């Protein structure tokens, strides 16, 4: 405290002795009130003041975003500030006394190196902040993405690429599964302004992460961040660029609002952000979706997926290929006219869909995470040693679902979760036939799994 007061007094910025009633400290014995040598005390105080100045300047000029380069410059300048020669009665200029405040406020010791170093600190900070707006985010590599120097409603400037060479955004892609962790693209704290939040990484397939929001007095809102096969759909709605990420806005629905994003229009993987709930509520779903999309774009642009790769257990179902679990011969036996060579393949090969070319029978094999199935989820059975449950699918009266429990595990909250293989068959067949086809195909698929039941 004394060191800070003396620092301000040396600058002549404000007469603290008069305003705060602080008695002038004496330097005769060069010890402070707690017995610490004044040289060490002054060094510590000036070092802390340097750090405080670095934080303040970064907060004002760089929106509080720290990059490695900015951190190094701030530390160096803080050290320079800490090494300013200690002010003693022999080298401290006399501060004018008994003068009106307006005459004392801007008096500065022009001969002191302190002012020169402080000026250098602020000038360098300004220059760095100006230049950093031209440095690509991938080079700076900060944790949250460099703050844009333009309002959010305006697209960030895109550097011109030389003829024949792709731009930075066109070169960047979503990392390969399963190491890309969708939960790195969410922030429950920032979404907390809409209500109590909870992150659930096991609310669906391995390609998604959900933030559950509980607005006061309203139904739960599920914010789903999901990897999907690209490219982006043809632009039919509004879009903007945030942190070098293209964000497309889908038309709002009564119970759902979706945003899609990618580094470029032809990326083979995109990110979908969807806010949805069961019934209407007061809180705008699109406000939630826009906030979640902004968070995801910032984290994508800052390289969060590359910096923090996901590590799944060796025995996880995520290490399987859904499309490889059913052979063309098996599909042809149960699905007349199936186009086995051209299935729809989801992100990570964790979803595979086949359709008949001669009828409306469709097969959807995908992986899922969530609550462990039990007898309330259908008729129990065993398929190649795996527990399974077969039922008419609640969302479609023309579909039958077989859920196979691959493995169970405790989640971060101590709750039991399960990885499941789900085989859904739908079409205009009788329900008993749909369930028989679903069960037979699930039996064939589980025979190809590498994990032990």
XYZ file of C-alpha atoms in Angstrom:
453
model
C 0.000 0.000 0.000
C 2.763 2.423 0.962
C 4.690 1.519 -2.197
C 1.651 2.230 -4.350
C 1.064 5.583 -2.639
C 4.691 6.569 -3.090
C 4.573 5.520 -6.771
C 1.583 7.789 -7.396
C 3.203 10.576 -5.390
C 6.403 10.331 -7.409
C 4.409 10.753 -10.593
C 2.679 13.727 -9.058
C -0.641 12.379 -10.311
C -2.685 13.244 -7.223
C -1.881 14.523 -3.691
C -2.811 11.312 -1.855
C -1.383 12.536 1.446
C -3.940 15.317 1.525
C -6.903 13.339 0.162
C -6.455 10.098 2.124
C -4.843 11.589 5.204
C -1.848 9.276 4.786
C 1.256 10.410 6.650
C 4.360 10.711 4.512
C 6.582 7.662 4.835
C 10.134 8.264 5.989
C 13.078 6.678 4.284
C 15.626 7.182 7.004
C 16.000 3.573 8.042
C 14.809 2.112 4.696
C 12.416 -0.315 6.427
C 8.653 -0.385 6.162
C 6.174 -0.767 9.002
C 6.351 -4.578 8.993
C 10.105 -4.763 9.088
C 10.700 -5.651 5.448
C 13.640 -3.939 3.717
C 12.293 -1.062 1.662
C 14.190 -2.143 -1.456
C 12.505 -5.566 -1.503
C 9.111 -4.154 -0.546
C 9.304 -1.525 -3.251
C 10.399 -4.112 -5.827
C 7.448 -6.394 -4.996
C 4.954 -3.526 -5.063
C 6.272 -2.230 -8.388
C 6.219 -5.731 -9.895
C 2.597 -6.195 -8.804
C 1.769 -2.766 -10.171
C 3.349 -3.753 -13.491
C 1.214 -6.888 -13.652
C -1.878 -4.866 -12.767
C -1.114 -2.396 -15.550
C -0.629 -5.264 -18.017
C -3.988 -6.761 -17.049
C -5.728 -3.370 -17.244
C -4.306 -2.478 -20.647
C -5.096 -5.962 -22.004
C -8.652 -5.738 -20.681
C -9.233 -2.337 -22.257
C -7.406 -2.758 -25.550
C -7.586 -6.514 -26.179
C -10.916 -7.441 -24.548
C -9.115 -9.470 -21.910
C -7.959 -12.105 -24.413
C -4.441 -13.393 -23.726
C -2.201 -14.800 -26.411
C 1.331 -16.182 -25.907
C 2.867 -13.161 -27.650
C 0.843 -10.678 -25.625
C 1.694 -12.523 -22.398
C 5.437 -12.391 -23.115
C 5.331 -8.668 -23.913
C 3.325 -7.945 -20.754
C 5.737 -9.922 -18.555
C 8.786 -8.188 -20.061
C 7.284 -4.746 -19.581
C 6.158 -5.604 -16.051
C 9.757 -6.625 -15.234
C 11.075 -3.374 -16.700
C 8.639 -1.460 -14.541
C 9.692 -3.440 -11.469
C 13.361 -2.597 -12.072
C 12.819 1.168 -11.935
C 15.341 2.636 -9.461
C 13.785 3.034 -6.014
C 12.784 6.587 -5.213
C 14.560 7.944 -2.155
C 14.917 11.437 -0.727
C 18.142 11.777 -2.733
C 16.599 11.090 -6.145
C 12.926 11.950 -5.595
C 11.912 15.351 -6.899
C 10.010 17.538 -4.537
C 6.311 17.379 -5.189
C 4.598 20.769 -5.128
C 2.536 21.224 -1.980
C -0.345 23.427 -1.022
C -1.427 23.897 -4.599
C -4.948 23.560 -5.985
C -5.751 20.076 -7.270
C -6.034 21.194 -10.865
C -2.450 22.465 -10.796
C -0.983 19.350 -9.264
C -2.863 16.677 -11.154
C -0.740 16.574 -14.311
C 2.663 17.384 -12.856
C 5.123 14.732 -13.981
C 8.834 14.353 -13.317
C 10.126 14.765 -16.854
C 13.624 13.640 -15.872
C 12.549 10.376 -14.273
C 13.055 7.140 -16.189
C 9.827 5.949 -14.593
C 7.726 8.035 -16.943
C 9.764 6.959 -19.943
C 9.228 3.284 -19.136
C 5.557 3.724 -18.433
C 5.196 5.545 -21.731
C 7.092 2.760 -23.481
C 4.773 0.202 -21.860
C 1.607 1.933 -23.035
C 3.007 2.705 -26.502
C 4.092 -0.912 -27.034
C 0.706 -2.154 -25.831
C -1.056 0.102 -28.314
C 1.221 -0.953 -31.179
C 0.823 -4.655 -30.345
C -2.956 -4.372 -30.082
C -3.082 -2.639 -33.467
C -0.802 -5.170 -35.171
C -2.501 -8.189 -33.592
C -5.664 -7.466 -35.551
C -3.737 -8.436 -38.687
C -2.262 -11.663 -37.261
C -4.292 -14.816 -38.093
C -5.888 -16.443 -35.079
C -4.131 -19.732 -35.766
C -0.740 -18.008 -35.386
C -1.576 -16.206 -32.171
C -3.126 -19.396 -30.785
C -5.011 -17.864 -27.866
C -7.405 -19.930 -25.786
C -10.647 -18.144 -26.501
C -10.023 -16.543 -29.887
C -8.805 -13.010 -30.568
C -11.529 -10.456 -30.008
C -12.800 -8.855 -33.159
C -12.122 -5.166 -33.664
C -15.507 -4.810 -35.374
C -19.028 -4.949 -33.926
C -20.493 -8.475 -33.760
C -22.970 -7.666 -36.510
C -20.192 -6.980 -39.021
C -18.177 -9.781 -40.637
C -14.501 -9.936 -39.808
C -12.183 -8.958 -42.648
C -10.953 -11.912 -44.682
C -7.337 -11.776 -45.880
C -6.963 -11.992 -49.627
C -5.474 -15.246 -50.820
C -2.992 -15.358 -53.636
C -4.331 -16.807 -56.922
C -4.508 -20.576 -56.819
C -3.890 -20.858 -53.074
C -6.611 -21.591 -50.491
C -7.337 -19.064 -47.755
C -6.630 -19.764 -44.095
C -10.298 -20.641 -43.495
C -10.391 -22.992 -46.490
C -7.340 -24.848 -45.225
C -8.711 -25.308 -41.692
C -10.978 -28.238 -40.943
C -12.623 -29.926 -37.991
C -10.150 -32.494 -36.555
C -10.780 -36.153 -37.346
C -12.980 -38.202 -35.006
C -12.947 -39.429 -32.358
C -10.388 -36.877 -31.066
C -12.599 -33.848 -31.791
C -14.476 -33.158 -28.551
C -17.783 -31.292 -29.095
C -17.881 -30.347 -25.403
C -14.908 -28.040 -26.086
C -17.291 -25.840 -28.066
C -19.712 -25.084 -25.210
C -19.601 -22.769 -22.207
C -22.180 -23.394 -19.488
C -21.177 -20.225 -17.606
C -21.957 -17.882 -20.503
C -25.211 -19.712 -21.187
C -26.034 -19.367 -17.493
C -27.664 -15.995 -18.090
C -30.677 -17.931 -19.424
C -31.003 -20.144 -16.352
C -29.330 -22.944 -14.424
C -27.100 -25.016 -16.715
C -25.655 -28.523 -16.838
C -23.262 -29.992 -19.415
C -24.065 -33.568 -20.434
C -21.525 -35.196 -22.791
C -23.577 -38.423 -22.867
C -26.929 -37.168 -24.137
C -26.695 -38.819 -27.550
C -24.142 -40.048 -30.071
C -20.402 -39.438 -29.714
C -20.594 -36.554 -32.180
C -22.530 -34.236 -29.857
C -22.461 -32.434 -26.513
C -25.504 -30.959 -24.783
C -25.985 -28.087 -22.372
C -29.272 -28.382 -20.496
C -30.700 -25.003 -19.477
C -33.452 -24.626 -16.894
C -34.983 -21.134 -17.313
C -36.933 -20.089 -14.189
C -40.543 -21.237 -14.471
C -40.090 -22.746 -17.944
C -39.456 -26.099 -19.576
C -35.899 -27.358 -19.971
C -34.017 -26.132 -23.055
C -31.578 -28.546 -24.700
C -28.680 -26.832 -26.481
C -27.079 -29.428 -28.741
C -23.662 -28.868 -30.344
C -23.068 -31.557 -32.940
C -20.624 -32.497 -35.701
C -22.305 -33.270 -39.028
C -21.023 -34.264 -42.463
C -20.521 -31.207 -44.674
C -20.649 -29.151 -46.698
C -22.816 -26.274 -45.537
C -26.217 -26.167 -47.238
C -26.774 -23.676 -50.016
C -27.224 -20.251 -48.502
C -30.922 -19.502 -48.320
C -30.905 -17.596 -45.033
C -28.783 -14.925 -43.382
C -25.201 -15.647 -42.432
C -22.222 -13.897 -40.881
C -18.548 -14.555 -40.255
C -17.271 -14.760 -36.692
C -13.610 -15.508 -35.919
C -13.107 -16.672 -39.524
C -16.022 -19.103 -39.114
C -19.093 -18.925 -41.366
C -22.304 -19.063 -39.310
C -25.597 -19.714 -41.101
C -28.947 -19.077 -39.442
C -31.769 -21.503 -40.129
C -35.373 -20.215 -39.947
C -36.770 -20.362 -36.410
C -39.286 -23.090 -35.552
C -41.833 -23.014 -32.739
C -39.800 -25.350 -30.513
C -36.368 -25.242 -32.180
C -33.743 -22.815 -33.490
C -30.632 -23.958 -35.362
C -27.307 -22.465 -36.464
C -24.724 -24.175 -38.700
C -21.071 -23.256 -39.088
C -17.822 -24.223 -40.786
C -14.490 -22.676 -41.716
C -15.510 -22.619 -45.370
C -18.567 -23.526 -47.432
C -16.974 -26.727 -48.758
C -15.657 -28.163 -45.463
C -16.427 -31.880 -45.171
C -17.501 -31.426 -41.522
C -19.727 -28.728 -40.072
C -20.952 -27.846 -36.581
C -24.668 -27.601 -35.855
C -25.945 -25.699 -32.826
C -29.582 -26.344 -31.946
C -31.667 -24.961 -29.083
C -34.921 -26.847 -28.566
C -37.597 -27.586 -25.964
C -40.814 -29.546 -25.740
C -43.226 -26.615 -25.518
C -43.247 -22.882 -26.077
C -41.755 -20.610 -23.451
C -40.918 -16.973 -22.820
C -37.174 -17.294 -23.379
C -36.211 -16.895 -27.038
C -34.693 -20.082 -28.413
C -32.890 -18.104 -31.117
C -31.273 -15.844 -28.502
C -29.950 -18.994 -26.843
C -28.876 -20.489 -30.181
C -27.104 -17.265 -31.189
C -25.191 -17.163 -27.902
C -24.227 -20.840 -28.184
C -23.188 -20.349 -31.832
C -21.046 -17.346 -30.920
C -19.312 -19.414 -28.226
C -18.727 -22.308 -30.627
C -17.386 -20.018 -33.368
C -14.967 -18.354 -30.943
C -13.668 -21.689 -29.726
C -13.406 -23.107 -33.229
C -11.472 -20.071 -34.413
C -9.167 -20.273 -31.403
C -8.288 -23.909 -32.141
C -9.862 -25.396 -28.997
C -10.453 -28.748 -30.715
C -6.797 -29.058 -31.694
C -5.466 -27.912 -28.314
C -7.616 -30.256 -26.229
C -8.162 -33.528 -28.128
C -10.600 -36.053 -26.700
C -9.390 -39.375 -25.385
C -12.060 -42.086 -25.316
C -11.629 -45.451 -23.542
C -10.190 -48.290 -25.569
C -13.338 -50.342 -24.987
C -15.665 -47.546 -26.138
C -18.209 -48.210 -28.860
C -16.826 -45.077 -30.535
C -13.965 -47.216 -31.817
C -16.385 -49.244 -33.964
C -17.580 -48.513 -37.516
C -21.361 -48.657 -37.771
C -21.278 -49.107 -41.543
C -19.013 -52.144 -41.283
C -21.310 -54.031 -38.904
C -23.847 -55.044 -41.576
C -22.681 -56.704 -44.787
C -24.441 -56.213 -48.142
C -25.542 -59.861 -48.076
C -27.126 -59.489 -44.631
C -28.903 -56.291 -45.645
C -30.107 -57.846 -48.880
C -31.593 -60.802 -46.994
C -33.887 -58.614 -44.862
C -34.327 -55.415 -46.918
C -35.564 -56.118 -50.470
C -33.950 -53.843 -53.060
C -31.563 -52.273 -50.550
C -28.872 -49.977 -51.931
C -26.140 -51.429 -49.738
C -23.294 -49.719 -51.587
C -24.493 -46.168 -50.991
C -25.517 -45.656 -47.370
C -25.753 -42.340 -45.598
C -22.617 -42.161 -43.416
C -22.647 -39.928 -40.350
C -19.724 -38.180 -38.703
C -17.154 -40.626 -37.367
C -18.960 -43.569 -39.020
C -21.091 -43.639 -35.879
C -24.311 -43.578 -37.923
C -25.173 -45.519 -41.063
C -28.490 -45.545 -42.937
C -29.658 -47.776 -45.792
C -32.829 -47.552 -47.873
C -34.694 -49.885 -50.187
C -34.892 -48.853 -53.823
C -38.077 -50.846 -54.374
C -40.035 -49.912 -51.249
C -40.079 -47.605 -48.247
C -38.149 -49.843 -45.823
C -35.267 -48.032 -44.148
C -32.564 -49.168 -41.705
C -30.794 -46.797 -39.311
C -27.884 -48.163 -37.271
C -26.322 -45.646 -34.904
C -24.519 -45.425 -31.587
C -25.906 -43.657 -28.546
C -25.041 -42.673 -24.968
C -27.354 -41.996 -22.073
C -29.483 -43.647 -19.449
C -28.981 -47.404 -19.191
C -31.946 -49.155 -20.872
C -34.138 -51.515 -18.852
C -37.379 -53.463 -19.190
C -39.348 -50.224 -19.549
C -37.589 -49.744 -22.888
C -38.994 -52.864 -24.510
C -39.014 -56.624 -24.422
C -35.691 -57.864 -22.999
C -33.574 -60.355 -24.921
C -29.958 -61.413 -25.456
C -28.059 -60.958 -28.721
C -24.613 -62.592 -28.853
C -24.310 -62.153 -25.103
C -25.367 -58.482 -25.092
C -28.472 -57.350 -23.228
C -31.008 -55.914 -25.670
C -34.525 -54.428 -25.603
C -36.975 -54.419 -28.518
C -39.953 -52.068 -28.742
C -42.212 -50.142 -31.069
C -40.534 -46.770 -31.418
C -42.495 -44.121 -29.560
C -41.722 -41.375 -32.117
C -43.042 -43.311 -35.113
C -45.814 -45.917 -35.099
C -44.295 -47.453 -38.255
C -40.886 -48.148 -36.701
C -39.324 -50.710 -34.376
C -36.211 -50.075 -32.300
C -33.712 -52.569 -30.873
C -31.338 -51.183 -28.234
C -28.211 -53.198 -27.442
C -26.250 -52.347 -24.285
C -22.575 -52.351 -25.267
C -21.068 -51.195 -21.961
C -22.013 -49.286 -18.794
C -19.947 -46.744 -16.900
C -20.340 -43.987 -14.252
C -20.440 -40.414 -15.522
C -18.920 -37.323 -13.896
C -21.875 -37.076 -11.497
C -21.705 -40.730 -10.415
C -24.764 -41.702 -12.453
C -24.750 -44.926 -14.460
C -24.601 -44.303 -18.209
C -24.531 -46.759 -21.089
C -23.199 -46.885 -24.625
C -25.757 -48.555 -26.855
C -26.050 -49.782 -30.406
C -29.462 -48.798 -31.731
C -31.025 -50.372 -34.786
C -34.182 -48.718 -36.077
C -36.240 -50.160 -38.924
C -39.196 -48.256 -40.341
C -41.569 -48.689 -43.243
C -45.096 -49.701 -44.160
C -44.682 -53.301 -42.983
C -46.619 -54.869 -40.085
C -45.046 -54.111 -36.721
C -44.146 -57.724 -35.976
C -42.173 -57.913 -39.224
C -40.431 -54.584 -38.536
C -39.376 -55.806 -35.086
C -38.209 -59.146 -36.479
C -36.024 -57.391 -39.072
C -34.698 -54.993 -36.417
C -33.802 -57.862 -34.082
C -32.189 -59.996 -36.795
C -30.088 -57.101 -38.079
C -29.058 -56.176 -34.522
C -28.025 -59.810 -33.962
C -25.843 -59.734 -37.082
C -24.330 -56.374 -36.099
C -23.424 -57.461 -32.551
C -21.637 -60.510 -33.951
C -19.166 -58.125 -35.589
C -18.431 -56.081 -32.449
C -14.925 -56.428 -31.069
C -15.850 -55.751 -27.449
C -16.720 -58.551 -25.057
C -20.347 -58.730 -23.963
